[in-house]
Short mmCIF file of C-alpha atoms in Angstrom, two decimals:
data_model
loop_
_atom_site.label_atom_id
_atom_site.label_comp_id
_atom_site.label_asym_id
_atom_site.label_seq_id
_atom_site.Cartn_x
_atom_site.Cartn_y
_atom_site.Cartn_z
CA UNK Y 1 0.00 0.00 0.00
CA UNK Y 2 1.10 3.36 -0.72
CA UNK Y 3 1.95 6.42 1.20
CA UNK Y 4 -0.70 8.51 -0.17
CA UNK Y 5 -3.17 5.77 0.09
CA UNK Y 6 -2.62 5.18 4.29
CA UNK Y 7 -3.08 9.08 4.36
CA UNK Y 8 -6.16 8.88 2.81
CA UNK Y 9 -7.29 6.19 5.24
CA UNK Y 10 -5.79 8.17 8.63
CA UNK Y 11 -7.81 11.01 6.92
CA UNK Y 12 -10.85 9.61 6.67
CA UNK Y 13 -10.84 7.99 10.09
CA UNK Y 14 -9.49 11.34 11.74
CA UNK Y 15 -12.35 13.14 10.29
CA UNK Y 16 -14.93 10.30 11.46
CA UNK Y 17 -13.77 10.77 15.06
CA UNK Y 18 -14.19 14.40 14.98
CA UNK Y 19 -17.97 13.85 13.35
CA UNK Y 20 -18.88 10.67 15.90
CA UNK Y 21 -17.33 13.05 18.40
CA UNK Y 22 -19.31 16.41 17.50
CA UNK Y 23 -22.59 14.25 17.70
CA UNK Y 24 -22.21 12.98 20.70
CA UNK Y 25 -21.75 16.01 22.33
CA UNK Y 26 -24.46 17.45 20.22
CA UNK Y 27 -27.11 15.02 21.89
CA UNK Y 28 -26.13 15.45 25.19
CA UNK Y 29 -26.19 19.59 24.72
CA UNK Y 30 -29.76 18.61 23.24
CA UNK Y 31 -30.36 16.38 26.07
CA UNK Y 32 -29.50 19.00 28.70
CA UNK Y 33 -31.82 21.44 27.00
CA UNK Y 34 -34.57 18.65 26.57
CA UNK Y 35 -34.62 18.20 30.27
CA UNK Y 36 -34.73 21.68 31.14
CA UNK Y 37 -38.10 22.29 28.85
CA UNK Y 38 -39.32 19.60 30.89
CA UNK Y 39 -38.54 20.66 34.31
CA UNK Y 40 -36.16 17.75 34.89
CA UNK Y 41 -33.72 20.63 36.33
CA UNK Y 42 -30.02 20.12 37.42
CA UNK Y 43 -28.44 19.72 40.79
CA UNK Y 44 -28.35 23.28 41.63
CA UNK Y 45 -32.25 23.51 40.91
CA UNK Y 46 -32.62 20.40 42.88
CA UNK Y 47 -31.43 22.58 45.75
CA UNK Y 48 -33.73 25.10 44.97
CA UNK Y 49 -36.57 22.38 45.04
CA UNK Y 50 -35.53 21.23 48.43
CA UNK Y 51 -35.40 24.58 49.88
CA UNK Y 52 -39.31 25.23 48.50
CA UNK Y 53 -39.98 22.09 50.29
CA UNK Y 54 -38.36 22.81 53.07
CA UNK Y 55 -40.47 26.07 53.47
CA UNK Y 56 -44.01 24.57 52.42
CA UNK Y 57 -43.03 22.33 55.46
CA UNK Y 58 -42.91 25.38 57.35
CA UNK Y 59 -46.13 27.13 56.33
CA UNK Y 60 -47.60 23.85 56.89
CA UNK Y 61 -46.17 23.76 60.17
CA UNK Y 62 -47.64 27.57 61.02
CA UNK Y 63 -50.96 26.30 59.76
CA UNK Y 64 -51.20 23.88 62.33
CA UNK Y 65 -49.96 26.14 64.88
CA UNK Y 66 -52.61 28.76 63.66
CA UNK Y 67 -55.25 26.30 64.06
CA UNK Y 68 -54.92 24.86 67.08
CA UNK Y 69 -53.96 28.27 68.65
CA UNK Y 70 -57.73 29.63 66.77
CA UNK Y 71 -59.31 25.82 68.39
CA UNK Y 72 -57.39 26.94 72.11
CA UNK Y 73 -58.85 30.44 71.98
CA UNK Y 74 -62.40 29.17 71.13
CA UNK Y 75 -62.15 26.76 74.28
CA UNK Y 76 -61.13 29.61 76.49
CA UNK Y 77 -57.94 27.47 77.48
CA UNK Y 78 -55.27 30.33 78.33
CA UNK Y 79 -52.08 28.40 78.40
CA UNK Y 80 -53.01 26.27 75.67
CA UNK Y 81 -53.76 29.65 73.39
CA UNK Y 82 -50.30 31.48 75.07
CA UNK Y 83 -48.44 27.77 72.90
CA UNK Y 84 -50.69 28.22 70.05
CA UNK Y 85 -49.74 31.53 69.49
CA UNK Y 86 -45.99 31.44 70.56
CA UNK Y 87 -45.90 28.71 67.58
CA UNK Y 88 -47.84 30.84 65.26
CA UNK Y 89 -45.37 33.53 66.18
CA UNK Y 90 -42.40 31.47 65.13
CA UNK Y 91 -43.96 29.54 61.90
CA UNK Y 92 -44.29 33.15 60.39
CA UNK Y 93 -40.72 34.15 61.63
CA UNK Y 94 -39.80 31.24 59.65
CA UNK Y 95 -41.78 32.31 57.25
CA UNK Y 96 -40.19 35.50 56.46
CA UNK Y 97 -36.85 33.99 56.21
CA UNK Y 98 -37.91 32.05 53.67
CA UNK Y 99 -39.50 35.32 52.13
CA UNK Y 100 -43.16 33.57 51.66
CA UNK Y 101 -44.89 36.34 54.21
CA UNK Y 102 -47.74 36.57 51.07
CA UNK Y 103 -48.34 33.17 51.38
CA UNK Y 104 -47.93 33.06 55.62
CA UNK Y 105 -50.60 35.93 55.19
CA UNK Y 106 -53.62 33.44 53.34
CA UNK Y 107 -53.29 31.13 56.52
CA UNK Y 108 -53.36 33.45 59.45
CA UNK Y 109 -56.16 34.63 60.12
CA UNK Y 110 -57.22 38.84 59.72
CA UNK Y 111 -58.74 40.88 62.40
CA UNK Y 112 -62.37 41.61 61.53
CA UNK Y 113 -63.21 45.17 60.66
CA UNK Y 114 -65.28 46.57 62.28
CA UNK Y 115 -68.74 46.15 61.32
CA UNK Y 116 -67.48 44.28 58.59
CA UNK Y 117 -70.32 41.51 58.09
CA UNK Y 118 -73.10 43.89 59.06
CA UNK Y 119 -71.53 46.93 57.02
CA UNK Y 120 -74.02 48.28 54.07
CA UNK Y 121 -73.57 50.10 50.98
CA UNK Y 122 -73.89 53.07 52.51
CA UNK Y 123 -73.00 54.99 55.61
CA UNK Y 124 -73.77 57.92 58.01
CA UNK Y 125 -70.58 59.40 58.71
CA UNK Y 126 -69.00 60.25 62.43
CA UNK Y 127 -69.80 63.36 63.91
CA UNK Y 128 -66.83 64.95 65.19
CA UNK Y 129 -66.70 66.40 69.21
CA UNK Y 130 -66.64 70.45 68.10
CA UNK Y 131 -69.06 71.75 65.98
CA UNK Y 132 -70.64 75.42 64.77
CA UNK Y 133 -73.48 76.59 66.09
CA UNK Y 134 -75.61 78.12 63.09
CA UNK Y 135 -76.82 81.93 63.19
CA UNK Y 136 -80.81 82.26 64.30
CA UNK Y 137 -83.65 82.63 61.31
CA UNK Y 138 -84.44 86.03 62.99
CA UNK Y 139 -81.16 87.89 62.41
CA UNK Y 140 -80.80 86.03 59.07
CA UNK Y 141 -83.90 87.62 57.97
CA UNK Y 142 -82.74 91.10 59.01
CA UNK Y 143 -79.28 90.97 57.93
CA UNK Y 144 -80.79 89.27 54.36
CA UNK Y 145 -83.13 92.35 53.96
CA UNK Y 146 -80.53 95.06 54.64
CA UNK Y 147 -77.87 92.72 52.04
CA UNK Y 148 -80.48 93.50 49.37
CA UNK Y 149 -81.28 97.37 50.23
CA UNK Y 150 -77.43 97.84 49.62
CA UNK Y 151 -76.73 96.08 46.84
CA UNK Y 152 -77.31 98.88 44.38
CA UNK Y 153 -80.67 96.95 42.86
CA UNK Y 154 -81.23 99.03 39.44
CA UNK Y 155 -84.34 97.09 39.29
CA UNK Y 156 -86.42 99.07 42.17
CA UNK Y 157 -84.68 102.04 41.25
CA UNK Y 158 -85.51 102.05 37.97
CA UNK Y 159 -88.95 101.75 38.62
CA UNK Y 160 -89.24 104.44 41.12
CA UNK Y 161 -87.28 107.01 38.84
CA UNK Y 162 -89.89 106.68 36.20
CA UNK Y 163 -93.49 106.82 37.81
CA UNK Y 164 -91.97 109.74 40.28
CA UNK Y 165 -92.02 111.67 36.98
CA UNK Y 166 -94.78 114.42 36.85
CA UNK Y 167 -96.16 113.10 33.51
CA UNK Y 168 -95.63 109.69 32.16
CA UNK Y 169 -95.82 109.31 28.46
CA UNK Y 170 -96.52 106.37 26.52
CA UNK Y 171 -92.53 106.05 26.22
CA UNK Y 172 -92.48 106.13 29.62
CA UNK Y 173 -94.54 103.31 30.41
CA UNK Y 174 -92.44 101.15 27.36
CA UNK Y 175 -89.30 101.79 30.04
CA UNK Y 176 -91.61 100.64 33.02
CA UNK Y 177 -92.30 97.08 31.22
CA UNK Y 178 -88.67 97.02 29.55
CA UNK Y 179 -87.35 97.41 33.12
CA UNK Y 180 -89.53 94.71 34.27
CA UNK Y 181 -88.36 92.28 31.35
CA UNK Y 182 -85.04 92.72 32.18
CA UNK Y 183 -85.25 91.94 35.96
CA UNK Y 184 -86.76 88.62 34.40
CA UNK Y 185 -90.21 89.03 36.36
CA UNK Y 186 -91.26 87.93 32.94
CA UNK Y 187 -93.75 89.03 29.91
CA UNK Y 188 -97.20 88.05 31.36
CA UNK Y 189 -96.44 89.24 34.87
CA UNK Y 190 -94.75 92.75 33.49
CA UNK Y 191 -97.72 93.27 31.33
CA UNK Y 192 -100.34 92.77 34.08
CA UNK Y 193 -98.30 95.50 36.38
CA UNK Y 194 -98.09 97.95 33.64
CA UNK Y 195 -101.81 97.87 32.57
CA UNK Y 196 -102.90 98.15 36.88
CA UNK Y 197 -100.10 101.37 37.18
CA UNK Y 198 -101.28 102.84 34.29
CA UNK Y 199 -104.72 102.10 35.58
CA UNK Y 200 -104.33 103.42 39.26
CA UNK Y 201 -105.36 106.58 40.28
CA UNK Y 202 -102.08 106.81 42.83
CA UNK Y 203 -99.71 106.57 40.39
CA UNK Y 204 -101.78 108.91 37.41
CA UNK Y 205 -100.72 111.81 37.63
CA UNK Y 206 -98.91 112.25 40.74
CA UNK Y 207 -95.87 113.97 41.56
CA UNK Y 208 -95.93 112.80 45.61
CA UNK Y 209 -92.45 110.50 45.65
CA UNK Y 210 -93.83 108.49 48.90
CA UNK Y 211 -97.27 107.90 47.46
CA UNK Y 212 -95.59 106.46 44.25
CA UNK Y 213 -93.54 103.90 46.31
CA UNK Y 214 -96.53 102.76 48.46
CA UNK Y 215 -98.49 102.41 45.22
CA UNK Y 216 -95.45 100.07 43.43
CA UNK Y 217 -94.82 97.70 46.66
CA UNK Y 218 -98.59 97.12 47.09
CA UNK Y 219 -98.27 95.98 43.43
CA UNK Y 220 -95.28 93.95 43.40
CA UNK Y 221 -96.30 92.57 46.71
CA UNK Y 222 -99.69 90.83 45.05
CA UNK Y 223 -97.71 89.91 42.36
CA UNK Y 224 -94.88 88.25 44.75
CA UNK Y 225 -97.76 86.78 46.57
CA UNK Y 226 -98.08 87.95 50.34
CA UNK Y 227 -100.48 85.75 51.39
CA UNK Y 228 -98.39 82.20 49.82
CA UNK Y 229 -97.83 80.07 52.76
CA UNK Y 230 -93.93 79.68 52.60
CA UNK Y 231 -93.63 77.05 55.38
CA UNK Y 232 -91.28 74.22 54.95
CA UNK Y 233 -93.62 71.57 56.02
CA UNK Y 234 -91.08 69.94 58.12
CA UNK Y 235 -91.55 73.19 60.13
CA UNK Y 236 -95.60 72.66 60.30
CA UNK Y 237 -97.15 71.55 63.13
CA UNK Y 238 -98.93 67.95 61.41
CA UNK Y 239 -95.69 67.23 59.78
CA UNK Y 240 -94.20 63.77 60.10
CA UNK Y 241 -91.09 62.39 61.70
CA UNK Y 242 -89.00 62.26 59.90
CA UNK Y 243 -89.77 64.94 57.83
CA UNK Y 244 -88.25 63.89 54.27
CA UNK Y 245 -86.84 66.62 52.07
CA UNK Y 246 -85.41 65.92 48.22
CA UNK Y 247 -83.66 68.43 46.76
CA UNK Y 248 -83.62 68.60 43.40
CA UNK Y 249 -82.70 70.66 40.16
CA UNK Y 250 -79.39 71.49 37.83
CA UNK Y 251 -75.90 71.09 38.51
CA UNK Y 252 -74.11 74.26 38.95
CA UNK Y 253 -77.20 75.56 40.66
CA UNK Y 254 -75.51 75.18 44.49
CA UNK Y 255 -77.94 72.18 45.65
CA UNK Y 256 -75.98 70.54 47.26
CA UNK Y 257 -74.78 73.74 48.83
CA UNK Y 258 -78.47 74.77 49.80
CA UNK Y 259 -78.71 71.33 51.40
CA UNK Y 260 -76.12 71.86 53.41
CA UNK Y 261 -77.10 75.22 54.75
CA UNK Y 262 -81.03 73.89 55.07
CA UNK Y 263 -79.48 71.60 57.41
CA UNK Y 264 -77.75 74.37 59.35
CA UNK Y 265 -81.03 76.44 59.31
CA UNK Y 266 -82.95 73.52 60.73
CA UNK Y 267 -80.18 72.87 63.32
CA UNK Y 268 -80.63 76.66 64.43
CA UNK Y 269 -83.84 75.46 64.89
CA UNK Y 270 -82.69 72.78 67.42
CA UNK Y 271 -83.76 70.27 65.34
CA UNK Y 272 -81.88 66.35 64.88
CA UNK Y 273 -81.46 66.12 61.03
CA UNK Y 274 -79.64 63.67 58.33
CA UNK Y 275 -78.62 64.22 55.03
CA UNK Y 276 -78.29 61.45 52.33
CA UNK Y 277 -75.78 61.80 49.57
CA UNK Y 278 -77.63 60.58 46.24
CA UNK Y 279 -75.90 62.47 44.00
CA UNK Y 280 -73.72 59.13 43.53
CA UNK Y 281 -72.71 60.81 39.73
CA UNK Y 282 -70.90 64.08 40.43
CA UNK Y 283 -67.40 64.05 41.64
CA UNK Y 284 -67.12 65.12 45.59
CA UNK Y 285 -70.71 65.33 45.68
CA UNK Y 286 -70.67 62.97 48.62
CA UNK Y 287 -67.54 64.52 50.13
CA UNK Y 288 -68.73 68.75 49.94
CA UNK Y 289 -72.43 66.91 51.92
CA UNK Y 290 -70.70 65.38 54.37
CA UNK Y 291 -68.32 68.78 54.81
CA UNK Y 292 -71.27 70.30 55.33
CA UNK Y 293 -72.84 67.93 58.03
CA UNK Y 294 -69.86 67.90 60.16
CA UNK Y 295 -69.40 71.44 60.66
CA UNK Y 296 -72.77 71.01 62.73
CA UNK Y 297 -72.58 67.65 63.49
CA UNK Y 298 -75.29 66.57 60.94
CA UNK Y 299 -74.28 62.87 59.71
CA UNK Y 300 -74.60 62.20 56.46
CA UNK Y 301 -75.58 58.30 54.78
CA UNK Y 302 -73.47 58.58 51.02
CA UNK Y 303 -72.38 54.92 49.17
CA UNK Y 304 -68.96 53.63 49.81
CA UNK Y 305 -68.31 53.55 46.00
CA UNK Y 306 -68.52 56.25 43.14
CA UNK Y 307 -71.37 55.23 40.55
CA UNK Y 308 -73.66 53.74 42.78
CA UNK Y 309 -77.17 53.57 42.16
CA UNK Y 310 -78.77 56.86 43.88
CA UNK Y 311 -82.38 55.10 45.02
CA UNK Y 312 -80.45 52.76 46.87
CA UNK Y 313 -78.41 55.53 48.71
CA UNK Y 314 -82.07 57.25 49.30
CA UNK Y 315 -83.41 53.90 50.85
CA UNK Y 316 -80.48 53.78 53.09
CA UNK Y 317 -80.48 56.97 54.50
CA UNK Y 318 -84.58 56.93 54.87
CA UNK Y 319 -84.19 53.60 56.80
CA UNK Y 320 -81.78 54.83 59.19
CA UNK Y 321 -83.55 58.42 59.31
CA UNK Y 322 -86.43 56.11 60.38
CA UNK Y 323 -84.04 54.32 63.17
CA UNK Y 324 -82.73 56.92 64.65
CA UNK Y 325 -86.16 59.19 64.49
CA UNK Y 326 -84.48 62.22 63.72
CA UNK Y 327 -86.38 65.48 62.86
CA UNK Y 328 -85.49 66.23 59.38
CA UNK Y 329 -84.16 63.84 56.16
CA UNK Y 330 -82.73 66.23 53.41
CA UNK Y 331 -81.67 63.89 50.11
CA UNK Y 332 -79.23 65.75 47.91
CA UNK Y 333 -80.14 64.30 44.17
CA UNK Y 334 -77.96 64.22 40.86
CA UNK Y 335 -78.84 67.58 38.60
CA UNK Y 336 -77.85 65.63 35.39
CA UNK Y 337 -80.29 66.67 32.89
CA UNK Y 338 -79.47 64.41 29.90
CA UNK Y 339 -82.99 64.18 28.78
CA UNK Y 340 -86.27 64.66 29.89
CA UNK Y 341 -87.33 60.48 30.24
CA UNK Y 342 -83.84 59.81 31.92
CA UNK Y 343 -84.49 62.35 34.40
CA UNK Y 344 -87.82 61.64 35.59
CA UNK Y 345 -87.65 57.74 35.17
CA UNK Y 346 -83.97 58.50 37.85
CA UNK Y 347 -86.22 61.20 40.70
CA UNK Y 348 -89.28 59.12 40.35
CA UNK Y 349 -87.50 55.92 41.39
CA UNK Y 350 -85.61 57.99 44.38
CA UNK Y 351 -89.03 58.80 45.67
CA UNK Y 352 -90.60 55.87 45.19
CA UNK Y 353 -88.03 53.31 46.89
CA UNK Y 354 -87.39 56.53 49.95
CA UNK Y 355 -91.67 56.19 50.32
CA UNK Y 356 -91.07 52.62 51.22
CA UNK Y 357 -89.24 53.61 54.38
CA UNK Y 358 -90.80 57.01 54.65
CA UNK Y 359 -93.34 59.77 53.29
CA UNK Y 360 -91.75 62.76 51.07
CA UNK Y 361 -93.24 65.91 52.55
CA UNK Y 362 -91.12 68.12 50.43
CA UNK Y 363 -89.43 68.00 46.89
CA UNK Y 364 -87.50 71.92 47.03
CA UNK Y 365 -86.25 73.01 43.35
CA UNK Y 366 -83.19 74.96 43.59
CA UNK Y 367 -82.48 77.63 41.06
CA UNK Y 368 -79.70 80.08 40.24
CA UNK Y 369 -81.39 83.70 40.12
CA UNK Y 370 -78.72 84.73 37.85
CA UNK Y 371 -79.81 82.28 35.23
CA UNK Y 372 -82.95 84.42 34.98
CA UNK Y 373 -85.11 82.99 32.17
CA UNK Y 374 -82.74 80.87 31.05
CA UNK Y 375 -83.89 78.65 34.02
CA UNK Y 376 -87.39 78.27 33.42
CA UNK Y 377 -87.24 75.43 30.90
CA UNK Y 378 -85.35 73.38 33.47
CA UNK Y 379 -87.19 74.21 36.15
CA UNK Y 380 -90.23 72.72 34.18
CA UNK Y 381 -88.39 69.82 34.02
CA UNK Y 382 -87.71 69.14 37.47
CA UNK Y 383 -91.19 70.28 38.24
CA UNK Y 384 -93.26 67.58 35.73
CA UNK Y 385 -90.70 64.92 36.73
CA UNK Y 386 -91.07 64.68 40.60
CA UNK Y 387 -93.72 67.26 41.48
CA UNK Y 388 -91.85 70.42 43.54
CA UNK Y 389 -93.54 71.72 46.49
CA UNK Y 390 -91.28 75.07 46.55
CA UNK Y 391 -88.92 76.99 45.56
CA UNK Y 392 -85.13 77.87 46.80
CA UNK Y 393 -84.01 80.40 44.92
CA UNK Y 394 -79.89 80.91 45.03
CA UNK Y 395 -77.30 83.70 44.87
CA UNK Y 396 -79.78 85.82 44.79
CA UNK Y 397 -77.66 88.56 45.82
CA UNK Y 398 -80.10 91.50 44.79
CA UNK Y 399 -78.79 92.32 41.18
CA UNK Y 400 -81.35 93.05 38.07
CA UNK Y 401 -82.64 89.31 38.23
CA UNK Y 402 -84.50 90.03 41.50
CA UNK Y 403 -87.62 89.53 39.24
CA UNK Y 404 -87.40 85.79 38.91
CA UNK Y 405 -89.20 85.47 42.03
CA UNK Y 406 -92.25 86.88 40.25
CA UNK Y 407 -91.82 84.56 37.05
CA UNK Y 408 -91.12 81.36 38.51
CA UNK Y 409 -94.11 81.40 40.93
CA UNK Y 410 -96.11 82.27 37.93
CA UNK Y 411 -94.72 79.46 35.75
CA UNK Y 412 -94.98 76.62 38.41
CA UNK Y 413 -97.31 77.47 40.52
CA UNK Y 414 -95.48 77.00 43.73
CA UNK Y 415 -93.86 79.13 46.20
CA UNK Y 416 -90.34 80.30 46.37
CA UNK Y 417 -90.16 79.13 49.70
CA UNK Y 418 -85.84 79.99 50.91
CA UNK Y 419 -83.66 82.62 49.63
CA UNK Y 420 -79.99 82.44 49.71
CA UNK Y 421 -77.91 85.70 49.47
CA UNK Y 422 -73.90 84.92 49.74
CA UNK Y 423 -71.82 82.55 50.38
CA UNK Y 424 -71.60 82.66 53.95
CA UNK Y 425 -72.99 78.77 55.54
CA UNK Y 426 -75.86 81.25 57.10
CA UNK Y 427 -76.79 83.14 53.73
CA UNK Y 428 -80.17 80.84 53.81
CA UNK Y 429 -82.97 82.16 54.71
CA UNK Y 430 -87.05 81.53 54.38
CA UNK Y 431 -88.29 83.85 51.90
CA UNK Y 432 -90.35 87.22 53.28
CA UNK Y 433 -92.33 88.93 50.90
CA UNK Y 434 -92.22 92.10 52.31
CA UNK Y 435 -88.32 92.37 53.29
CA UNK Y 436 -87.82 91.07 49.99
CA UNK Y 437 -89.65 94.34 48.16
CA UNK Y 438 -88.62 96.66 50.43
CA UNK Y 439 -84.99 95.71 50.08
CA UNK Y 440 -85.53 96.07 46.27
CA UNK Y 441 -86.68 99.84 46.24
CA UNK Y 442 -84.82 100.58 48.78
#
């Protein structure tokens, strides 16, 4: 045989080896990695495996403990519940060493909360030690009537300037209706004041500045309505107890501001009232009520979640009105006013499921003066959906709109009932007639 023919064969059995050798460690590479995908792991993740063992062992141990120390307490046998819980105490030690506290935590058992199987939906809140004590209706009224006299009302003013004149043209009675548009006592209500000035022998004619202003307040003062009872009929003496008030009407109007000051009034009363929070919609709704209630110590039932159904808050809080047999339930309602079915299918449903617990002796519609006119459709609304019993008429601060109070008795047929002046918590006030007209031409 050849030289070049033995090389050939060394060649071919070098290069063999290397391929018999490459596959062999090829497998076992693939072997390694086959095991792994299966969870056949290697001696250092056998360790691993032990040491999980070893601390399941544990928590199984503290398990035990926990239960017989839970079994020891139950009996009333002190030492035996002093072991049980000296064992507990060192099975979660363990526990945390082996850095499975989560799992230590599913088998020990939590401390109740309080009232935490009895707990509903919704709660009255905690009345604190300190609270304000509310100014009295009588110097509200007084200090409401001299807020309007100096608030520079162009509406009375106008008025007067016009009929004090020695003549009055037909111009002249044009600017006695305009003015009365524009302080929104509204078209049928100016029209019917014009034609009985024009019509009135005081007012014909005369030049006598004090007979003129007698002549316009008896006027404005049938048209406000003097003789309108204005009670709150929580305030009357047949009313029930609780006395259930819903206040209703747009957002933005300061409801749930008037609801908290109508609970102040009625606490300057001396009178036990609740509020319920069912404007469940409105962010802080819940939270500005129960402000409110704890500056006087008025709790206040709201839902423990955001969203919640608002008859079911009003249910709650007329149940434990009922409990407790306070004076006075005031339910703050959402003003959403998506549509006209949404709305009443939403207040009806309030009232009905609060009538299960208790009668509603008052719906109050709260309006924004300012809004003037604009406010009327609205308050229509409100009134055809629930059926108000009165009026609270807001930031009524004695501008040009002062004439509202004319229009919107006219157009529902109820009374403005409370007037609110400022923002002060004691800016509420029931409505007088006569301190409200005098404060306009003063």
């Amino acid at each position: 045989m050849d030289t070049n023919t033995v090389l050939a064969v060394i060649g071919v059995i070098v290069v063999a080896v290397v391929l018999i050798a490459a596959g062999v460690w090829w497998s076992k590479s693939r072997k390694r990695d086959l095991d792994r995908a299966l969870g056949q792991v290697g001696p250092d993740d056998r360790k691993t495996r032990e040491a999980k063992a070893a601390a399941d062992a544990r928590l199984a141990a503290e398990a035990e403990a926990e239960t017989e120390a839970k079994t020891a307490d139950e009996g009333t046998a002190a030492g035996s519940a002093a072991s049980a819980s000296a064992g507990g105490a060192a099975a979660v030690a363990a526990a945390d060493v082996a850095g499975e506290q989560d799992k230590s935590a599913e088998h020990t058992p939590a401390q109740p909360a309080p009232q935490s199987e009895t707990q509903p939906e919704s709660r009255p809140t905690a009345r604190p030690a300190a609270a304000e004590t509310p100014e009295p209706v009588g110097s509200r009224l007084t200090r409401l009537k001299a807020k309007l006299a100096k608030s520079g009302n162009p509406f009375g003013k106008a008025l007067f300037n016009i009929l004090a004149k020695d003549n009055l043209s037909e111009s002249d009675w044009e600017d006695v209706e305009d003015t009365l548009l524009l302080a929104d006592v509204g078209a049928d209500a100016s029209a019917q004041l014009v034609d009985d000035l024009r019509t009135d022998a005081r007012i014909t004619g005369k030049t006598d500045p004090e007979a003129v202003r007698a002549t316009l307040k008896e006027k404005l003062l049938d048209l406000v309505g003097r003789d309108a009872d204005r009670r709150l009929n929580a305030e009357k003496a047949d009313a029930n107890k609780p006395s259930v008030i819903i206040m209703v009407g747009v957002n933005g109007t300061g409801k749930t501001t008037t609801a908290g000051k109508l609970a102040r009034l009625f606490v300057a009363e001396g009178k036990q009232v609740m509020m319920g929070a069912a404007d469940t919609f409105r962010a802080a709704a819940a939270d500005q009520l129960e402000t409110w209630g704890a500056r006087v110590n008025v709790p206040v039932v709201r839902s423990d979640k955001d969203g919640a159904d608002p008859a079911s808050v009003a249910f709650e809080a007329s149940a434990k009105a009922k409990e407790s047999n306070v004076d006075v339930l005031i339910i703050d309602t959402a003003g959403r006013l998506q549509n006209k079915a949404n709305l009443m299918d939403e207040l009806g449903k309030i009232r009905r499921v609060t009538e299960k617990n208790l009668p509603v002796d008052e719906v109050l519609l709260v309006l924004d003066a300012t809004t003037g006119q604009n406010g009327m459709t609205q308050a229509k609304v409100f009134a055809e959906a629930i059926g108000i019993t009165g009026v609270v008429l807001s930031k009524l601060d004695g501008s040009a709109k002062g004439g509202i109070v004319i229009s919107v008795q006219k157009e529902l047929g109820v009374p403005v009932k409370l007037v609110g002046l400022g923002e002060s918590p004691d800016d509420l006030a029931p409505f007088d007639p006569e301190g409200f007209v005098d404060g306009i031409l003063s």
